[in-house]
Short mmCIF file of C-alpha atoms and ligand atoms in Angstrom, two decimals:
data_model
loop_
_atom_site.label_atom_id
_atom_site.label_comp_id
_atom_site.label_asym_id
_atom_site.label_seq_id
_atom_site.Cartn_x
_atom_site.Cartn_y
_atom_site.Cartn_z
CA MET A 30 311.10 19.04 -39.02
CA ARG A 31 310.33 21.86 -41.45
CA GLY A 32 311.36 19.59 -44.35
CA MET A 33 309.13 16.83 -43.06
CA VAL A 34 306.00 18.99 -42.79
CA GLY A 35 306.76 20.48 -46.22
CA SER A 36 306.94 17.05 -47.82
CA ILE A 37 303.67 15.98 -46.12
CA GLU A 38 301.97 18.98 -47.68
CA GLN A 39 303.50 18.09 -51.05
CA VAL A 40 302.44 14.42 -50.89
CA PHE A 41 298.97 14.79 -49.32
CA GLY A 42 298.19 18.40 -50.27
CA MET A 43 297.37 19.15 -46.65
CA PRO A 44 298.82 22.10 -44.63
CA VAL A 45 300.57 21.11 -41.40
CA ARG A 46 301.76 23.13 -38.40
CA ILE A 47 303.62 21.88 -35.33
CA VAL A 48 303.38 23.84 -32.10
CA SER A 49 304.95 23.33 -28.68
CA ASN A 50 302.92 23.01 -25.45
CA SER A 51 303.41 26.72 -24.86
CA GLY A 52 302.00 27.54 -28.30
CA VAL A 53 305.29 28.36 -30.06
CA SER A 54 305.20 27.37 -33.74
CA LEU A 55 308.06 24.88 -34.31
CA ALA A 56 307.43 24.15 -37.99
CA SER A 57 304.81 25.16 -40.53
CA SER A 58 304.25 24.13 -44.11
CA SER A 59 301.17 26.13 -44.88
CA ARG A 60 301.02 28.86 -47.33
CA GLU A 61 297.74 30.69 -46.68
CA ALA A 62 294.87 29.32 -48.86
CA PRO A 63 293.61 31.99 -51.35
CA LEU A 64 290.10 31.82 -49.79
CA CYS A 65 291.51 32.47 -46.30
CA ALA A 66 293.58 35.36 -47.68
CA MET A 67 290.45 36.91 -49.14
CA ILE A 68 288.56 36.53 -45.81
CA ASN A 69 291.46 38.14 -43.94
CA GLU A 70 291.22 41.21 -46.18
CA GLU A 71 287.86 42.05 -44.49
CA PRO A 72 287.86 43.22 -40.83
CA ALA A 73 284.87 41.02 -39.99
CA GLY A 74 286.54 38.09 -41.77
CA ARG A 75 289.77 38.67 -39.81
CA ARG A 76 287.85 38.64 -36.52
CA ALA A 77 285.98 35.45 -37.42
CA CYS A 78 289.19 33.76 -38.56
CA GLY A 79 291.04 34.80 -35.36
CA ALA A 80 288.22 33.28 -33.26
CA ILE A 81 288.53 29.94 -35.11
CA VAL A 82 292.33 29.91 -34.72
CA SER A 83 292.09 30.40 -30.95
CA GLU A 84 289.40 27.70 -30.68
CA VAL A 85 291.68 25.30 -32.53
CA LYS A 86 294.59 26.21 -30.27
CA ARG A 87 292.51 25.66 -27.14
CA LEU A 88 290.94 22.44 -28.44
CA ARG A 89 291.16 19.69 -25.79
CA VAL A 90 293.02 16.75 -27.22
CA THR A 91 292.82 13.88 -24.80
CA SER A 92 293.42 10.74 -26.83
CA SER A 93 296.23 10.01 -29.29
CA GLU A 94 293.54 9.86 -31.98
CA GLY A 95 293.26 13.63 -31.71
CA ALA A 96 290.20 15.83 -32.30
CA THR A 97 288.70 17.80 -35.19
CA HIS A 98 287.28 21.28 -35.36
CA GLY A 99 285.18 22.98 -38.08
CA CYS A 100 285.55 26.45 -39.62
CA PHE A 101 282.81 28.81 -41.01
CA THR A 102 284.30 28.17 -44.49
CA GLY A 103 283.21 24.51 -44.22
CA ALA A 104 286.88 23.48 -43.85
CA ARG A 105 288.14 21.36 -40.93
CA TYR A 106 291.20 21.15 -38.69
CA ARG A 107 292.56 17.94 -37.14
CA VAL A 108 294.68 18.33 -34.02
CA VAL A 109 296.82 15.42 -32.73
CA PRO A 110 299.03 15.40 -29.62
CA ILE A 111 302.79 14.82 -29.90
CA GLU A 112 303.79 12.47 -27.13
CA TYR A 113 307.20 11.50 -25.92
CA GLU A 114 308.15 9.27 -23.02
CA GLY A 115 304.69 9.31 -21.49
CA GLY A 116 304.07 13.07 -21.72
CA THR A 117 302.60 15.47 -24.27
CA ILE A 118 305.20 17.86 -25.58
CA GLY A 119 303.17 19.65 -28.25
CA ARG A 120 300.56 19.20 -30.99
CA ALA A 121 300.35 18.87 -34.77
CA ILE A 122 297.57 20.76 -36.58
CA LEU A 123 296.43 19.54 -40.00
CA GLY A 124 294.24 21.82 -42.07
CA PRO A 125 292.33 23.67 -43.15
CA TYR A 126 291.05 20.99 -45.56
CA LEU A 127 287.62 20.71 -47.16
CA PRO A 128 285.67 17.46 -46.78
CA PRO A 129 284.07 16.23 -50.07
CA SER A 130 280.59 17.06 -48.68
CA VAL A 131 281.28 20.81 -49.04
CA GLU A 132 280.53 21.51 -52.71
CA SER A 133 279.48 25.19 -52.58
CA VAL A 134 280.24 28.24 -50.48
CA PRO A 135 278.46 27.66 -47.14
CA ASP A 136 276.04 30.22 -45.72
CA THR A 137 278.23 30.62 -42.61
CA LEU A 138 280.87 32.22 -44.85
CA LEU A 139 278.45 34.33 -46.82
CA ALA A 140 276.97 35.66 -43.56
CA ILE A 141 280.25 37.46 -42.82
CA GLU A 142 280.13 41.11 -43.71
CA GLY A 143 282.07 42.20 -46.80
CA ILE A 144 282.48 38.74 -48.38
CA ASP A 145 282.00 38.69 -52.18
CA PRO A 146 280.04 35.46 -52.95
CA ALA A 147 281.31 35.26 -56.57
CA ARG A 148 285.01 35.50 -55.53
CA ALA A 149 284.42 33.06 -52.69
CA ALA A 150 282.90 30.56 -55.15
CA GLU A 151 285.87 31.07 -57.46
CA LEU A 152 288.48 30.47 -54.68
CA LEU A 153 286.74 27.61 -52.82
CA PRO A 154 287.97 24.85 -55.22
CA HIS A 155 291.62 25.89 -54.54
CA MET A 156 291.39 24.74 -50.92
CA ALA A 157 293.02 21.42 -49.92
CA ARG A 158 290.49 18.58 -50.00
CA ALA A 159 290.52 15.43 -47.91
CA THR A 160 288.12 12.94 -46.39
CA GLU A 161 288.21 12.44 -42.61
CA ALA A 162 289.67 9.01 -43.22
CA THR A 163 292.54 10.51 -45.24
CA ALA A 164 293.11 13.18 -42.59
CA GLU A 165 293.30 10.47 -39.94
CA ILE A 166 295.80 8.41 -41.94
CA VAL A 167 297.93 11.49 -42.59
CA SER A 168 297.86 12.44 -38.90
CA LYS A 169 298.87 8.91 -37.87
CA HIS A 170 301.66 8.94 -40.41
CA LEU A 171 302.78 12.35 -39.19
CA VAL A 172 302.84 11.20 -35.55
CA ALA A 173 304.84 8.07 -36.47
CA VAL A 174 307.46 10.13 -38.37
CA LEU A 175 307.65 12.67 -35.52
CA ASP A 176 308.18 9.81 -33.09
CA VAL A 177 311.21 8.60 -35.04
CA ILE A 178 312.60 12.13 -35.37
CA LEU A 179 312.16 12.79 -31.66
CA TRP A 180 313.62 9.44 -30.65
CA SER A 181 316.73 9.76 -32.81
CA GLY A 182 317.12 13.45 -31.96
CA HIS A 183 316.80 12.73 -28.27
CA LYS A 184 319.22 9.84 -28.51
CA ALA A 185 321.75 12.05 -30.31
CA LEU A 186 321.21 14.72 -27.65
CA LEU A 187 321.75 12.21 -24.84
CA THR A 188 324.86 10.82 -26.54
CA SER A 189 326.33 14.28 -26.99
CA LYS A 190 325.45 15.15 -23.40
CA MET A 191 327.21 11.99 -22.26
CA HIS A 192 330.22 12.86 -24.43
CA ILE A 193 330.35 16.37 -23.05
CA ALA A 194 330.03 15.02 -19.50
CA SER A 195 332.81 12.49 -20.03
CA ILE A 196 335.06 15.10 -21.69
CA ARG A 197 334.39 17.43 -18.75
CA GLU A 198 335.23 14.63 -16.34
CA SER A 199 338.46 13.74 -18.21
CA TYR A 200 339.39 17.43 -18.30
CA ARG A 201 338.75 17.75 -14.58
CA GLU A 202 340.83 14.62 -13.87
CA LEU A 203 343.62 15.89 -16.14
CA SER A 204 343.59 19.29 -14.48
CA GLU A 205 343.77 17.65 -11.06
CA LYS A 206 346.65 15.42 -12.17
CA ASN A 207 348.38 18.38 -13.76
CA ALA A 208 348.10 20.38 -10.57
CA ALA A 209 349.38 17.41 -8.54
CA LEU A 210 352.26 16.94 -10.99
CA GLU A 211 353.13 20.61 -10.85
CA GLN A 212 353.12 20.46 -7.06
CA ALA A 213 355.24 17.31 -7.09
CA TYR A 214 357.65 18.90 -9.58
CA GLU A 215 358.02 22.01 -7.43
CA ARG A 216 358.50 19.84 -4.35
CA GLN A 217 361.04 17.75 -6.26
CA GLN A 218 362.95 20.86 -7.22
CA GLU A 219 362.93 22.04 -3.63
CA LEU A 220 364.15 18.62 -2.48
CA ASP A 221 366.81 18.62 -5.17
CA LYS A 222 368.04 21.98 -3.97
CA LEU A 223 367.96 20.74 -0.38
CA LYS A 224 369.86 17.62 -1.38
CA SER A 225 372.55 19.63 -3.17
CA ASN A 226 372.86 22.04 -0.25
CA PHE A 227 372.93 19.14 2.18
CA LEU A 228 375.61 17.33 0.18
CA ALA A 229 377.69 20.47 -0.19
CA THR A 230 377.48 21.23 3.55
CA ILE A 231 378.08 17.66 4.66
CA SER A 232 380.99 17.23 2.27
CA HIS A 233 382.53 20.43 3.53
CA GLU A 234 382.01 19.35 7.15
CA LEU A 235 383.51 15.93 6.39
CA ARG A 236 386.39 17.28 4.38
CA THR A 237 387.69 19.58 7.11
CA PRO A 238 388.32 16.92 9.82
CA LEU A 239 389.45 14.49 7.12
CA THR A 240 392.14 16.92 6.01
CA SER A 241 393.35 17.06 9.64
CA ILE A 242 393.37 13.26 9.87
CA LEU A 243 395.39 13.07 6.65
CA GLY A 244 397.73 15.85 7.78
CA TYR A 245 398.44 14.30 11.19
CA SER A 246 398.89 10.82 9.65
CA GLU A 247 401.43 12.28 7.25
CA MET A 248 403.27 13.90 10.15
CA LEU A 249 403.27 10.60 12.06
CA VAL A 250 404.61 8.75 9.01
CA GLY A 251 407.21 11.48 8.55
CA GLY A 252 408.44 10.84 12.12
CA ILE A 253 407.64 14.35 13.42
CA ALA A 254 406.23 12.85 16.64
CA GLY A 255 409.07 10.37 16.96
CA GLU A 256 410.11 7.22 15.19
CA LEU A 257 407.22 4.72 14.71
CA THR A 258 407.60 1.01 15.21
CA GLY A 259 406.89 -1.27 12.24
CA PRO A 260 403.28 -2.15 13.20
CA GLN A 261 402.55 1.48 14.17
CA LEU A 262 403.71 2.63 10.75
CA ASP A 263 401.54 -0.02 9.08
CA PHE A 264 398.48 1.12 11.04
CA VAL A 265 399.01 4.79 10.30
CA GLN A 266 399.47 4.03 6.61
CA ILE A 267 396.15 2.16 6.63
CA ILE A 268 394.52 5.22 8.27
CA GLN A 269 396.07 7.35 5.53
CA ALA A 270 394.89 5.10 2.67
CA LYS A 271 391.34 4.84 4.03
CA SER A 272 391.12 8.58 4.62
CA ASP A 273 392.29 9.14 1.05
CA GLN A 274 389.57 6.79 -0.17
CA LEU A 275 386.98 8.65 1.89
CA LEU A 276 388.15 11.99 0.52
CA LYS A 277 387.80 10.67 -3.05
CA LEU A 278 384.26 9.48 -2.30
CA ILE A 279 383.31 12.87 -0.88
CA MET A 280 384.78 14.66 -3.90
CA SER A 281 382.93 12.31 -6.29
CA LEU A 282 379.63 12.85 -4.46
CA LEU A 283 380.13 16.58 -4.62
CA ASP A 284 380.97 16.39 -8.33
CA LEU A 285 377.92 14.27 -9.10
CA SER A 286 375.53 16.46 -7.13
CA LYS A 287 376.86 19.54 -8.92
CA LEU A 288 376.57 17.83 -12.32
CA GLU A 289 373.02 16.69 -11.54
CA SER A 290 371.89 20.11 -10.41
CA GLY A 291 373.57 21.72 -13.43
CA THR A 292 375.73 24.00 -11.29
CA VAL A 293 379.08 22.97 -12.73
CA MET A 294 381.01 25.84 -14.25
CA MET A 295 382.91 24.92 -17.41
CA ARG A 296 385.76 26.98 -18.77
CA ARG A 297 385.58 26.31 -22.47
CA SER A 298 388.60 26.62 -24.71
CA ASP A 299 390.15 24.83 -27.69
CA VAL A 300 391.64 21.67 -26.24
CA ALA A 301 394.24 19.33 -27.79
CA ILE A 302 392.98 15.92 -26.71
CA GLY A 303 396.43 14.32 -27.14
CA VAL A 304 397.81 16.65 -24.44
CA VAL A 305 394.86 15.90 -22.12
CA LEU A 306 395.40 12.14 -22.61
CA ALA A 307 399.13 12.42 -21.86
CA GLU A 308 398.38 14.36 -18.63
CA ALA A 309 395.71 11.87 -17.56
CA ALA A 310 398.05 8.97 -18.29
CA SER A 311 400.88 10.49 -16.28
CA THR A 312 398.46 10.92 -13.33
CA VAL A 313 397.50 7.24 -13.30
CA ALA A 314 400.87 5.88 -14.52
CA PRO A 315 402.35 5.30 -11.02
CA VAL A 316 399.52 2.89 -10.18
CA ALA A 317 399.93 1.10 -13.52
CA THR A 318 403.68 0.77 -13.09
CA LYS A 319 403.27 -0.49 -9.54
CA LYS A 320 400.77 -3.10 -10.74
CA GLY A 321 402.83 -4.15 -13.76
CA VAL A 322 400.33 -2.88 -16.34
CA THR A 323 401.67 -1.22 -19.49
CA LEU A 324 400.00 2.11 -20.28
CA THR A 325 400.27 3.80 -23.70
CA VAL A 326 398.87 6.97 -25.29
CA ASP A 327 398.71 7.64 -29.04
CA ALA A 328 397.28 10.71 -30.75
CA PRO A 329 398.02 11.83 -34.35
CA GLY A 330 399.34 15.33 -35.03
CA ASP A 331 396.49 16.44 -37.30
CA LEU A 332 393.78 15.74 -34.72
CA PRO A 333 391.18 18.53 -34.60
CA LEU A 334 390.83 20.49 -31.38
CA VAL A 335 387.84 19.99 -29.10
CA LEU A 336 385.92 22.87 -27.54
CA GLY A 337 385.77 22.01 -23.86
CA ASP A 338 387.08 22.34 -20.34
CA PRO A 339 390.58 20.73 -20.24
CA GLU A 340 390.36 20.08 -16.49
CA ARG A 341 387.01 18.27 -16.83
CA LEU A 342 388.19 16.29 -19.85
CA ARG A 343 391.30 15.25 -17.93
CA GLN A 344 388.97 14.04 -15.14
CA VAL A 345 387.11 11.88 -17.72
CA PHE A 346 390.26 10.12 -18.92
CA VAL A 347 391.77 9.82 -15.42
CA ASN A 348 388.59 8.00 -14.32
CA LEU A 349 388.62 5.72 -17.38
CA GLY A 350 392.37 5.10 -17.01
CA GLU A 351 392.06 4.31 -13.29
CA ASN A 352 389.26 1.83 -13.97
CA ALA A 353 391.13 0.19 -16.84
CA ILE A 354 394.23 -0.32 -14.66
CA LYS A 355 392.12 -1.43 -11.71
CA PHE A 356 390.36 -4.19 -13.65
CA THR A 357 393.42 -5.37 -15.62
CA PRO A 358 395.66 -8.03 -14.10
CA PRO A 359 399.46 -7.56 -13.94
CA GLY A 360 401.15 -8.07 -17.29
CA GLY A 361 398.17 -6.56 -19.15
CA THR A 362 397.99 -3.35 -21.18
CA VAL A 363 395.86 -0.22 -21.21
CA GLN A 364 395.87 1.83 -24.42
CA MET A 365 394.46 5.32 -24.92
CA VAL A 366 394.17 5.99 -28.65
CA ALA A 367 392.71 9.11 -30.24
CA ARG A 368 391.65 9.52 -33.87
CA GLN A 369 389.53 11.79 -36.03
CA MET A 370 386.22 10.57 -37.40
CA ALA A 371 383.15 11.96 -39.12
CA THR A 372 379.59 11.09 -38.17
CA GLU A 373 376.34 12.08 -39.76
CA ALA A 374 374.66 14.85 -37.85
CA ASP A 375 371.50 13.58 -36.18
CA VAL A 376 368.70 14.66 -38.49
CA SER A 377 366.22 11.92 -37.66
CA ASP A 378 363.57 14.31 -36.36
CA GLU A 379 364.03 16.97 -39.01
CA PRO A 380 362.24 17.14 -42.35
CA GLY A 381 364.28 17.07 -45.54
CA MET A 382 366.53 14.72 -47.41
CA VAL A 383 368.71 12.68 -45.08
CA LEU A 384 371.30 12.04 -47.81
CA LEU A 385 372.28 15.68 -47.77
CA ALA A 386 372.91 15.63 -43.99
CA PRO A 387 376.15 17.39 -43.22
CA LEU A 388 378.99 15.34 -41.76
CA ARG A 389 380.14 16.28 -38.30
CA GLN A 390 383.82 16.06 -37.38
CA MET A 391 384.43 14.19 -34.14
CA VAL A 392 387.42 13.20 -32.05
CA GLU A 393 387.20 9.62 -30.83
CA VAL A 394 389.21 8.29 -27.88
CA ARG A 395 389.31 4.55 -27.21
CA VAL A 396 390.48 3.47 -23.76
CA ALA A 397 391.11 -0.26 -24.24
CA ASP A 398 392.29 -2.70 -21.59
CA THR A 399 393.01 -6.42 -21.43
CA GLY A 400 391.21 -6.85 -18.11
CA ILE A 401 388.14 -8.74 -16.96
CA GLY A 402 385.80 -6.95 -19.41
CA ILE A 403 382.14 -5.99 -18.92
CA PRO A 404 379.31 -8.36 -19.97
CA GLU A 405 377.14 -6.88 -22.74
CA ALA A 406 374.02 -6.77 -20.52
CA GLU A 407 375.84 -4.62 -17.95
CA ARG A 408 377.33 -2.06 -20.35
CA ASP A 409 374.56 0.52 -20.00
CA LYS A 410 373.99 -0.02 -16.28
CA VAL A 411 377.57 0.73 -15.21
CA PHE A 412 376.93 4.39 -16.01
CA ASP A 413 374.25 4.53 -13.27
CA PRO A 414 375.43 6.03 -9.95
CA PHE A 415 376.66 3.41 -7.43
CA TYR A 416 376.27 0.53 -9.92
CA GLN A 417 379.03 -2.06 -9.79
CA VAL A 418 379.07 -5.22 -11.91
CA ASP A 419 380.41 -7.55 -9.27
CA GLN A 420 380.33 -6.24 -5.73
CA SER A 421 382.74 -8.92 -4.49
CA SER A 422 385.47 -8.20 -7.05
CA THR A 423 385.13 -4.45 -6.59
CA ARG A 424 385.43 -4.88 -2.85
CA GLU A 425 388.83 -6.25 -3.68
CA HIS A 426 389.56 -3.32 -6.03
CA GLY A 427 387.86 -0.63 -3.98
CA GLY A 428 385.70 2.04 -5.62
CA THR A 429 382.35 3.72 -5.13
CA GLY A 430 380.46 3.15 -8.36
CA LEU A 431 380.34 6.90 -9.04
CA GLY A 432 383.24 7.29 -11.48
CA LEU A 433 381.46 6.28 -14.69
CA SER A 434 378.29 8.26 -13.93
CA ILE A 435 380.50 11.34 -13.57
CA VAL A 436 382.30 10.44 -16.83
CA LYS A 437 378.99 10.13 -18.72
CA ARG A 438 377.64 13.44 -17.43
CA LEU A 439 380.88 15.26 -18.18
CA VAL A 440 381.06 13.84 -21.72
CA GLU A 441 377.42 14.77 -22.34
CA ALA A 442 378.11 18.26 -21.01
CA HIS A 443 380.60 18.47 -23.92
CA HIS A 444 377.83 17.29 -26.33
CA GLY A 445 379.67 13.99 -26.71
CA THR A 446 378.82 10.33 -26.21
CA VAL A 447 380.38 7.41 -24.36
CA HIS A 448 379.77 3.70 -24.79
CA ILE A 449 381.46 0.40 -24.07
CA GLU A 450 382.63 -2.25 -26.51
CA GLY A 451 384.22 -5.62 -25.92
CA HIS A 452 387.95 -6.17 -26.43
CA GLU A 453 389.29 -9.37 -28.02
CA PRO A 454 390.24 -11.76 -26.53
CA THR A 455 389.45 -10.12 -23.20
CA GLY A 456 388.91 -6.67 -21.73
CA ALA A 457 386.75 -3.60 -22.21
CA VAL A 458 386.95 -0.61 -24.55
CA PHE A 459 385.44 2.71 -23.47
CA VAL A 460 384.69 4.79 -26.57
CA VAL A 461 384.37 8.54 -26.00
CA ARG A 462 383.33 10.76 -28.94
CA LEU A 463 383.57 14.53 -28.68
CA PRO A 464 382.56 17.04 -31.34
CA ALA A 465 385.49 18.85 -32.93
CA SER A 466 385.82 22.57 -32.34
CA ARG A 467 384.96 25.15 -35.06
CA PRO A 468 386.44 24.22 -38.47
CA SER A 469 388.47 27.45 -38.34
CA ALA A 470 390.42 26.25 -35.27
CA PRO A 471 393.82 24.85 -36.34
CA PRO A 472 394.60 21.16 -35.64
CA SER A 473 396.65 20.27 -32.57
CA LYS A 474 399.94 19.91 -34.59
CA ALA A 475 402.18 17.70 -32.44
CA ALA A 476 401.60 13.95 -32.49
CA ILE A 477 401.70 12.33 -29.06
CA SER A 478 402.98 8.88 -28.27
CA VAL A 479 403.71 7.95 -24.64
CA ARG A 480 404.45 4.62 -23.00
CA PHE A 481 404.55 3.89 -19.25
CA ALA A 482 405.71 0.41 -18.33
P1 ADP B 514 383.98 2.13 -9.37
O1 ADP B 514 385.09 1.80 -10.32
O2 ADP B 514 384.37 3.15 -8.36
O3 ADP B 514 383.33 0.94 -8.77
P2 ADP B 514 382.73 3.20 -11.69
O4 ADP B 514 381.46 3.96 -11.86
O5 ADP B 514 383.98 3.81 -12.21
O6 ADP B 514 382.82 2.85 -10.17
O7 ADP B 514 382.54 1.80 -12.38
C1 ADP B 514 381.36 1.06 -12.17
C2 ADP B 514 381.58 -0.40 -12.40
O8 ADP B 514 381.84 -0.65 -13.79
C3 ADP B 514 382.81 -0.95 -11.71
O9 ADP B 514 382.54 -1.27 -10.36
C4 ADP B 514 383.07 -2.19 -12.53
O10 ADP B 514 382.19 -3.23 -12.17
C5 ADP B 514 382.71 -1.74 -13.94
N1 ADP B 514 383.90 -1.28 -14.70
C6 ADP B 514 384.27 0.00 -14.92
N2 ADP B 514 385.38 0.05 -15.71
C7 ADP B 514 385.71 -1.22 -16.00
C8 ADP B 514 386.75 -1.85 -16.77
N3 ADP B 514 387.67 -1.13 -17.42
N4 ADP B 514 386.76 -3.18 -16.84
C9 ADP B 514 385.85 -3.93 -16.20
N5 ADP B 514 384.83 -3.41 -15.45
C10 ADP B 514 384.76 -2.08 -15.35
#
């Protein structure tokens, strides 16, 4: 606004001042005219000038045309209202300017005590000059420019207010959602804890009577309570098998709940994978032999060690071996083959040159069977708890759908990966990759090659 009033003074030579309704000066272009400065040097002049200024300030301006007021110097002031949205918000004061009719120092100025007529005559021509018509045009122009400034300023103010309001609203909504999420997260954690406790308690409560059922069945089969007839023996053996199945389910549920809640303790040591594979194979070998499935294990002697829990790793390969035998028809083969491989360390989210990424030594185990295989679309889903590809065929094979989810979690707990590939012409290959132990650890030395048929 200050720039605008300054440029009006420059273009039209007329001083301008803008004041608010309460009389506060908002912008002023006027340097004091030399004649006015001279008058203000005299006490009587100062008083007379002050009286004119307060008359101008109090001037009633009713129409948008404004009003004019004269000064004892012969100069005039034009006062126009500044209106916005139907109300007056301030006024613009143009002047003092001399109309062309004032050619010499008027008597009203000379009548003031202490005024030097010669100096007054010398300074009078330096006052701004304008006709009333010019003053009116300038005031109209000024009002029009002020209108635009006010409108755009007000619009910008409204827009920013709206922005601030919407940001406040979004912030409030976000805070509410955050609080709700935090609450839900805490509740979820509580529920998780409850679930784990519940599972642990229930499993314990189920395991105790189940152990008795298994124990007594064994005694019955062993003939401790007398010789059983053929059908009696069959029935007791069914009780035994089903109780065994139930016990496995309970153990798997317990394992999974512990893995999910992160409460599994791992005893880490340098592990020779070949030895783990041979142990796992010997655990599942009786089932393979009974079914007529050939089971082999091959691991080279220079295989690096893996830093992990041998018991947990054995559980991984027992699960994979059991599945492979379960889904392979008699006459088929299941092979567990270990080898060393190097992969690029994952540097995708790090800055720097990818080409220089260090290679990471891994131990890869492929558990390949010649069974029914797993369709490509199902290969990720089978790692979800309780997921089974074909419920009807698994009913025939038994199983809970928990084995692979436990395998995946255990492998990931060793910072490894597991995925499934197809096997030609038929069958599935489970590929487990585990990071090798520290480079300083010696390789596992003895090569392992086992065959159960
Ligand atoms: P379970 O074997 O107890 O049903 P898993 O989690 O071990 O549960 O396996 C989930 C499902 O994945 C199995 O029901 C089966 O459909 C499929 N699957 C697992 N291993 C194999 C395999 N070697 N060949 C074919 N299908 C398999």
